[in-house]
Short mmCIF file of C-alpha atoms in Angstrom, two decimals:
data_model
loop_
_atom_site.label_atom_id
_atom_site.label_comp_id
_atom_site.label_asym_id
_atom_site.label_seq_id
_atom_site.Cartn_x
_atom_site.Cartn_y
_atom_site.Cartn_z
CA TYR P 999 65.53 17.14 28.83
CA LEU P 1000 62.66 14.90 29.89
CA TYR P 1001 63.59 15.09 33.56
CA GLU P 1002 63.91 18.87 33.49
CA HIS P 1003 60.49 19.33 31.87
CA ILE P 1004 58.57 16.60 33.74
CA ALA P 1005 59.96 16.26 37.28
CA ASP P 1006 58.87 19.52 38.91
CA ARG P 1007 55.58 19.69 37.02
CA PHE P 1008 54.44 16.23 38.15
CA LYS P 1009 55.68 16.87 41.68
CA ASN P 1010 53.79 20.13 42.03
CA LYS P 1011 50.62 19.14 40.16
CA TYR P 1012 50.18 15.49 41.09
CA GLY P 1013 52.52 14.89 44.04
CA MET P 1014 54.39 12.25 42.01
CA ASN P 1015 58.13 11.73 42.43
CA THR P 1016 60.37 11.42 39.37
CA ALA P 1017 63.89 9.97 39.27
CA ARG P 1018 66.62 10.14 36.63
CA VAL P 1019 69.32 7.49 36.14
CA GLN P 1020 72.01 8.20 33.56
CA GLY P 1021 75.17 6.13 33.93
CA ALA P 1022 76.93 7.25 37.10
CA GLN P 1023 74.62 10.26 37.41
CA SER P 1024 71.23 10.31 39.07
CA GLY P 1025 68.65 12.72 40.38
CA ASN P 1026 65.20 12.74 41.94
CA THR P 1027 62.46 14.89 43.41
CA ALA P 1028 62.13 12.82 46.61
CA ASN P 1029 65.16 14.39 48.35
CA ILE P 1030 67.04 11.08 48.40
CA HIS P 1031 70.79 11.15 48.92
CA GLY P 1032 73.32 8.42 49.58
CA SER P 1033 76.29 6.47 48.25
CA LYS P 1034 74.13 3.98 46.33
CA ASP P 1035 71.74 6.41 44.70
CA THR P 1036 70.97 4.32 41.62
CA ASP P 1037 70.20 1.11 43.49
CA ARG P 1038 68.15 3.02 46.03
CA LEU P 1039 66.15 4.88 43.38
CA LEU P 1040 65.38 1.66 41.47
CA THR P 1041 64.26 0.01 44.71
CA LEU P 1042 61.90 2.87 45.52
CA PHE P 1043 60.58 2.71 41.96
CA SER P 1044 59.87 -1.04 42.19
CA PRO P 1045 59.47 -1.62 45.95
CA MET P 1046 57.76 -5.03 45.86
CA SER P 1047 60.06 -6.80 43.40
CA LYS P 1048 63.19 -5.33 45.01
CA GLU P 1049 61.91 -5.84 48.58
CA ARG P 1050 62.26 -2.23 49.70
CA ASP P 1051 61.06 -2.99 53.24
CA LYS P 1052 64.11 -5.21 53.79
CA THR P 1053 66.80 -3.28 51.91
CA TYR P 1054 65.78 0.33 52.61
CA SER P 1055 63.55 0.15 55.67
CA ASP P 1056 63.89 3.89 56.32
CA ASP P 1057 62.22 4.63 52.97
CA VAL P 1058 59.06 2.51 53.30
CA ASP P 1059 56.89 5.62 52.86
CA THR P 1060 58.79 6.97 49.83
CA ASP P 1061 57.80 6.03 46.29
CA ILE P 1062 59.31 6.90 42.94
CA ASP P 1063 56.45 7.04 40.41
CA ILE P 1064 58.28 7.92 37.19
CA LEU P 1065 61.75 6.71 36.22
CA ILE P 1066 63.66 8.29 33.33
CA ALA P 1067 66.75 6.33 32.33
CA THR P 1068 69.19 5.44 29.59
CA ASP P 1069 70.08 1.89 28.54
CA CYS P 1070 72.22 1.58 31.68
CA ILE P 1071 69.22 -0.18 33.30
CA SER P 1072 68.10 -2.16 30.24
CA GLU P 1073 69.61 -5.42 31.55
CA GLY P 1074 69.71 -7.24 34.87
CA GLN P 1075 66.99 -5.26 36.66
CA ASN P 1076 63.72 -6.51 38.19
CA LEU P 1077 61.26 -3.64 37.77
CA GLN P 1078 58.01 -5.58 37.40
CA ASP P 1079 56.10 -3.22 39.74
CA CYS P 1080 56.08 -0.88 36.73
CA ASP P 1081 53.24 -1.19 34.21
CA ILE P 1082 54.26 1.18 31.38
CA CYS P 1083 57.52 1.35 29.41
CA ILE P 1084 57.90 4.34 27.05
CA ASN P 1085 60.66 4.47 24.43
CA TYR P 1086 61.51 7.93 23.12
CA ASP P 1087 64.22 6.50 20.88
CA ILE P 1088 63.98 3.51 18.55
CA HIS P 1089 67.33 1.80 18.02
CA TRP P 1090 67.87 0.20 14.61
CA ASN P 1091 68.23 -3.12 16.45
CA PRO P 1092 64.82 -3.93 18.04
CA VAL P 1093 66.55 -6.16 20.59
CA ARG P 1094 67.21 -3.01 22.64
CA ILE P 1095 63.45 -2.45 22.88
CA VAL P 1096 62.83 -6.08 23.86
CA GLN P 1097 65.50 -5.87 26.56
CA ARG P 1098 63.99 -2.72 28.05
CA PHE P 1099 60.48 -4.17 28.05
CA GLY P 1100 61.93 -7.30 29.66
CA ARG P 1101 62.58 -5.28 32.83
CA ILE P 1102 58.81 -5.07 33.51
CA ASP P 1103 57.56 -8.13 31.58
CA ARG P 1104 58.67 -10.56 34.29
CA ILE P 1105 57.31 -13.24 36.58
CA GLY P 1106 55.97 -11.69 39.78
CA SER P 1107 54.24 -8.72 38.15
CA LYS P 1108 51.08 -7.76 40.06
CA ASN P 1109 49.74 -5.77 37.10
CA GLU P 1110 46.79 -7.08 35.12
CA TYR P 1111 48.16 -5.31 32.03
CA ILE P 1112 51.53 -3.87 31.06
CA GLN P 1113 52.05 -1.49 28.15
CA LEU P 1114 54.87 -0.77 25.72
CA ILE P 1115 54.66 2.68 24.09
CA ASN P 1116 57.06 3.62 21.29
CA PHE P 1117 57.59 7.07 19.78
CA TRP P 1118 58.47 6.39 16.15
CA PRO P 1119 60.40 8.91 14.05
CA ASN P 1120 58.38 10.81 11.48
CA VAL P 1121 60.29 9.24 8.57
CA SER P 1122 60.25 5.88 6.84
CA LEU P 1123 62.20 2.98 8.32
CA ASP P 1124 64.46 3.05 5.27
CA GLU P 1125 65.41 6.65 6.04
CA TYR P 1126 65.69 5.99 9.76
CA ILE P 1127 68.03 3.03 9.50
CA ASN P 1128 69.94 4.38 6.47
CA LEU P 1129 73.09 2.58 7.55
CA ASN P 1130 73.85 1.14 4.14
CA ALA P 1131 75.30 4.38 2.81
CA ARG P 1132 77.42 4.83 5.92
CA VAL P 1133 78.71 1.27 5.66
CA GLU P 1134 79.52 1.74 1.96
CA ASN P 1135 81.38 4.95 2.66
CA ARG P 1136 83.50 3.23 5.27
CA MET P 1137 84.09 0.27 2.97
CA MET P 1138 85.39 2.55 0.19
CA LEU P 1139 88.42 3.21 2.40
CA VAL P 1140 88.87 -0.51 2.97
CA ASP P 1141 88.51 -1.32 -0.74
CA ALA P 1142 91.21 1.21 -1.55
CA THR P 1143 93.78 -0.70 0.50
CA ALA P 1144 92.49 -4.29 0.63
CA THR P 1145 92.24 -7.09 -1.94
CA GLY P 1146 88.44 -6.87 -2.10
CA ASP P 1147 88.06 -10.65 -1.77
CA ASP P 1148 85.51 -10.40 1.04
CA ASN P 1149 82.17 -8.80 0.34
CA ILE P 1150 81.54 -7.33 3.77
CA ILE P 1151 78.86 -4.95 2.50
CA ALA P 1152 76.66 -7.85 1.39
CA SER P 1153 76.66 -9.40 4.86
CA GLU P 1154 76.00 -6.02 6.47
CA GLN P 1155 73.06 -5.43 4.13
CA ALA P 1156 71.53 -8.84 4.92
CA ASP P 1157 71.69 -8.02 8.62
CA LEU P 1158 70.06 -4.63 8.09
CA ASP P 1159 67.31 -6.12 5.94
CA TYR P 1160 66.07 -8.52 8.60
CA ARG P 1161 66.46 -5.91 11.35
CA LYS P 1162 64.23 -3.66 9.26
CA GLU P 1163 61.64 -6.45 9.03
CA GLN P 1164 61.79 -6.87 12.81
CA LEU P 1165 61.24 -3.14 13.29
CA LYS P 1166 58.19 -3.32 11.02
CA LYS P 1167 56.78 -6.13 13.18
CA LEU P 1168 57.49 -4.07 16.31
CA GLN P 1169 55.78 -1.05 14.77
CA GLU P 1170 52.70 -3.17 14.04
CA GLY P 1171 52.45 -3.76 17.77
CA ASP P 1172 53.01 -7.50 18.34
CA LEU P 1173 56.26 -8.48 20.06
CA GLN P 1174 55.50 -12.19 19.55
CA ASP P 1175 55.66 -11.75 15.76
CA LEU P 1176 59.30 -10.72 16.04
CA GLU P 1177 60.17 -14.41 16.22
CA ASP P 1178 58.48 -15.16 12.90
CA VAL P 1179 60.69 -12.96 10.73
CA ASP P 1180 62.98 -14.87 8.36
CA GLY P 1181 66.58 -14.76 9.53
CA SER P 1182 65.13 -14.17 12.95
CA ILE P 1183 66.51 -13.19 16.31
CA THR P 1184 69.42 -14.99 17.93
CA ILE P 1185 69.61 -16.45 21.44
CA THR P 1186 70.89 -13.18 22.91
CA ASP P 1187 68.32 -11.13 21.01
CA LEU P 1188 65.23 -12.43 22.78
CA GLY P 1189 66.19 -10.92 26.10
CA LEU P 1190 68.01 -14.09 27.18
CA ASN P 1191 71.19 -12.24 28.08
CA ASP P 1192 70.23 -12.23 31.77
CA PHE P 1193 70.30 -16.03 31.79
CA ARG P 1194 73.66 -16.12 30.05
CA MET P 1195 75.06 -13.79 32.72
CA ASP P 1196 73.68 -16.09 35.42
CA MET P 1197 75.59 -18.96 33.84
CA VAL P 1198 78.78 -16.88 33.57
CA GLU P 1199 78.57 -16.02 37.27
CA TYR P 1200 77.92 -19.66 38.16
CA ILE P 1201 80.97 -20.83 36.17
CA LYS P 1202 83.13 -18.17 37.83
CA LYS P 1203 82.18 -19.49 41.27
CA HIS P 1204 81.96 -23.23 40.64
CA GLY P 1205 83.75 -23.92 37.36
CA LYS P 1206 82.24 -25.59 34.31
CA PRO P 1207 79.89 -28.50 35.10
CA GLU P 1208 81.79 -31.46 33.63
CA GLN P 1209 80.64 -35.03 33.07
CA ILE P 1210 77.18 -34.64 34.55
CA ALA P 1211 75.02 -37.67 33.80
CA HIS P 1212 71.94 -37.09 31.67
CA GLY P 1213 68.54 -37.76 33.20
CA LEU P 1214 69.23 -36.14 36.57
CA TYR P 1215 66.31 -34.18 38.01
CA ALA P 1216 65.42 -31.64 40.67
CA VAL P 1217 62.22 -30.99 42.62
CA VAL P 1218 61.12 -27.38 43.17
CA ARG P 1219 58.12 -25.71 44.78
CA HIS P 1220 55.13 -24.47 42.77
CA ASP P 1221 53.75 -20.97 43.29
CA ASP P 1222 50.22 -20.35 42.05
CA GLU P 1223 50.46 -16.67 42.95
CA LEU P 1224 53.36 -16.24 40.53
CA GLY P 1225 51.69 -18.39 37.87
CA ILE P 1226 53.94 -21.42 38.39
CA PRO P 1227 51.60 -24.44 38.61
CA LYS P 1228 52.52 -28.02 39.47
CA GLY P 1229 53.97 -29.98 36.59
CA VAL P 1230 57.26 -30.82 34.89
CA ILE P 1231 59.84 -28.94 32.80
CA TYR P 1232 61.66 -31.23 30.38
CA VAL P 1233 64.98 -30.41 28.74
CA LEU P 1234 65.56 -32.50 25.61
CA LYS P 1235 68.22 -32.62 22.90
CA ASN P 1236 67.44 -33.46 19.30
CA ARG P 1237 69.61 -36.36 18.14
CA ASN P 1238 68.09 -36.93 14.70
CA PRO P 1239 70.31 -35.05 12.20
CA GLU P 1240 67.49 -35.07 9.65
CA VAL P 1241 65.23 -33.04 11.91
CA ASN P 1242 65.99 -29.35 12.18
CA ILE P 1243 63.19 -27.11 13.34
CA GLY P 1244 65.52 -24.46 14.71
CA LYS P 1245 63.51 -21.72 13.00
CA GLN P 1246 60.84 -22.19 15.66
CA ASN P 1247 63.25 -22.89 18.51
CA ARG P 1248 65.94 -20.42 19.57
CA LEU P 1249 67.85 -23.08 21.54
CA HIS P 1250 68.00 -25.79 18.85
CA PRO P 1251 69.11 -28.59 19.23
CA TYR P 1252 67.84 -28.21 22.83
CA TYR P 1253 64.11 -28.12 23.57
CA LEU P 1254 62.38 -26.93 26.75
CA VAL P 1255 58.72 -27.75 27.44
CA TYR P 1256 56.66 -27.04 30.60
CA LEU P 1257 53.55 -29.19 31.19
CA ASN P 1258 51.09 -29.34 34.07
CA GLU P 1259 50.30 -32.58 35.86
CA ASP P 1260 47.47 -33.35 33.40
CA GLY P 1261 49.84 -33.22 30.44
CA GLU P 1262 48.58 -29.85 29.19
CA VAL P 1263 51.27 -27.57 27.80
CA ILE P 1264 51.88 -24.43 29.87
CA TYR P 1265 54.77 -23.19 27.70
CA ASN P 1266 55.90 -24.97 24.53
CA HIS P 1267 59.43 -25.12 23.14
CA THR P 1268 59.08 -21.79 21.30
CA GLU P 1269 58.40 -19.92 24.57
CA VAL P 1270 61.94 -20.24 25.86
CA LYS P 1271 62.12 -17.06 27.92
CA ASN P 1272 58.97 -17.90 29.88
CA ILE P 1273 60.33 -21.33 30.81
CA LEU P 1274 63.74 -19.92 31.78
CA ASP P 1275 61.98 -17.33 33.94
CA VAL P 1276 60.22 -20.16 35.80
CA ILE P 1277 63.48 -22.07 36.21
CA ARG P 1278 65.27 -18.99 37.51
CA THR P 1279 62.45 -18.11 39.93
CA THR P 1280 62.22 -21.63 41.39
CA CYS P 1281 65.89 -22.66 41.29
CA LYS P 1282 68.20 -19.68 41.65
CA HIS P 1283 69.90 -19.46 45.05
CA GLN P 1284 68.49 -22.91 45.94
CA THR P 1285 71.70 -24.67 46.98
CA GLU P 1286 70.20 -27.62 48.87
CA PRO P 1287 67.45 -30.13 47.99
CA ILE P 1288 64.02 -29.12 49.32
CA ALA P 1289 63.59 -31.95 51.82
CA ASP P 1290 59.79 -32.12 52.10
CA LEU P 1291 59.32 -32.04 48.33
CA CYS P 1292 61.97 -34.69 47.75
CA ARG P 1293 60.34 -36.97 50.31
CA ALA P 1294 56.95 -36.49 48.64
CA PHE P 1295 58.42 -37.21 45.20
CA ASN P 1296 60.27 -40.32 46.44
CA LYS P 1297 57.09 -41.60 48.06
CA GLU P 1298 55.09 -40.96 44.88
CA THR P 1299 57.64 -42.75 42.65
CA LYS P 1300 58.75 -45.39 45.16
CA ASP P 1301 62.26 -43.92 45.15
CA GLY P 1302 62.34 -43.62 41.37
CA TYR P 1303 61.17 -47.15 40.52
CA LYS P 1304 57.64 -46.12 39.54
CA MET P 1305 57.99 -43.33 36.98
CA ASP P 1306 54.94 -44.12 34.82
CA LYS P 1307 53.38 -40.70 35.41
CA TYR P 1308 56.50 -38.86 34.28
CA SER P 1309 57.02 -41.17 31.31
CA LYS P 1310 53.51 -40.34 30.11
CA LEU P 1311 54.19 -36.64 30.62
CA LEU P 1312 57.38 -37.05 28.58
CA ASP P 1313 55.31 -38.57 25.76
CA SER P 1314 53.00 -35.53 25.96
CA CYS P 1315 56.08 -33.30 25.80
CA ILE P 1316 57.22 -34.93 22.52
CA GLU P 1317 53.70 -34.75 21.12
CA SER P 1318 53.58 -31.02 21.83
CA ILE P 1319 56.80 -30.46 19.84
CA ILE P 1320 55.38 -32.45 16.91
CA SER P 1321 52.10 -30.54 17.12
CA VAL P 1322 53.79 -27.11 17.10
CA LYS P 1323 55.95 -28.15 14.14
CA ALA P 1324 52.88 -29.34 12.21
CA GLU P 1325 51.06 -26.07 12.90
CA ASN P 1326 54.05 -24.01 11.77
CA ASP P 1327 54.44 -26.09 8.61
CA LEU P 1328 50.76 -25.55 7.83
CA ASP P 1329 51.05 -21.82 8.46
CA SER P 1330 54.06 -21.65 6.15
CA LEU P 1331 52.16 -23.53 3.43
CA PHE P 1332 49.45 -20.85 3.33
CA ASN P 1333 51.71 -17.82 3.75
CA LEU P 1334 52.38 -16.02 0.48
CA GLY P 1335 56.03 -16.28 -0.48
CA SER P 1336 56.93 -18.72 2.30
CA GLU P 1337 58.77 -21.98 1.89
CA VAL P 1338 57.78 -25.14 3.76
CA LEU P 1339 60.95 -26.80 5.03
CA PHE P 1340 60.16 -30.49 5.16
CA SER P 1341 63.70 -31.29 6.28
CA GLY P 1342 62.63 -34.31 8.33
CA ASN P 1343 59.80 -35.82 10.30
CA ILE P 1344 59.81 -36.20 14.08
CA LYS P 1345 58.74 -39.73 14.87
CA GLY P 1346 58.78 -39.60 18.65
CA LEU P 1347 60.99 -40.08 21.67
CA ASP P 1348 63.71 -41.80 19.59
CA ASP P 1349 64.50 -38.43 18.02
CA PHE P 1350 65.34 -36.87 21.40
CA GLU P 1351 67.61 -37.46 24.37
CA LEU P 1352 66.41 -36.56 27.86
CA ILE P 1353 68.98 -34.18 29.33
CA THR P 1354 67.25 -33.31 32.59
CA PHE P 1355 63.85 -32.51 34.06
CA ILE P 1356 62.52 -30.32 36.85
CA VAL P 1357 59.50 -31.48 38.83
CA VAL P 1358 57.37 -28.58 40.08
CA LYS P 1359 55.41 -29.83 43.16
#
């Protein structure tokens, strides 16, 4: 419907090309044909991130300005040339919206601003979700034939309740607040599915990494243009069973922190996706050590014997985790109806094990 009513109008009035991607089907106003229509259309829509000049050199003068698509492109696509994502449907699970926005909210975007626009239904969220009645109707059939020992409806309702709270946060216009909802989003919910798929592909090719010693490190190249400054990314594991701050950390008991060379936090342990984006950008497809960077690092640390700088940065890493926890505890204390979970105090490095670290030089 959108394609039929927009494509020709924008082509004739503004000279803008529109493309449609719907599963195996596709269409466009740029007279593009070929066996890989979808890949080609996405490349012409995001020519810089998908390196159009290398992959489709014959189409360097052809741009797709508007892309209309279903959820078939909501995962695994780099479309950060785009600066506006419009949702005409709001799924009851806001993760779908986060995944779609994650196509353009990526490292390498040249846009000063990107926008997420949602068309909300003209009814209340209670009416819109309204899955409880449907679940109960289905469960009536189950209750008629089962023992009734398991209260499946209760668990379904709990899930719907926190999804509704997430939708309210999304409607208020702040994606970051989605993480603060009680019973909050799981590891796959925060748009981390791309990273899981990377790991699945790696295991298929190389098998599971077994018996790798902790404390190993890699040296990667910084990129100021992409917003990847020099510094260190630490990967830690909490080993104090009395400390559980998983409500602020989607990867608990693992903690990722990215600091610059002065010990200032670039991304703290609650900003998991940003750190994983940096790791993917600097490490993926890098199969050999970067010789010049390794030589520079070995010279700086006298082949690993002089690690004072990185020990101090590790202390700063732990301090940042403690600081974020203290701030969240304080916020909880002054939030009406919130509970402060003083389940344990982080004392310092003894509470964590260093799994690995990545030096960005």
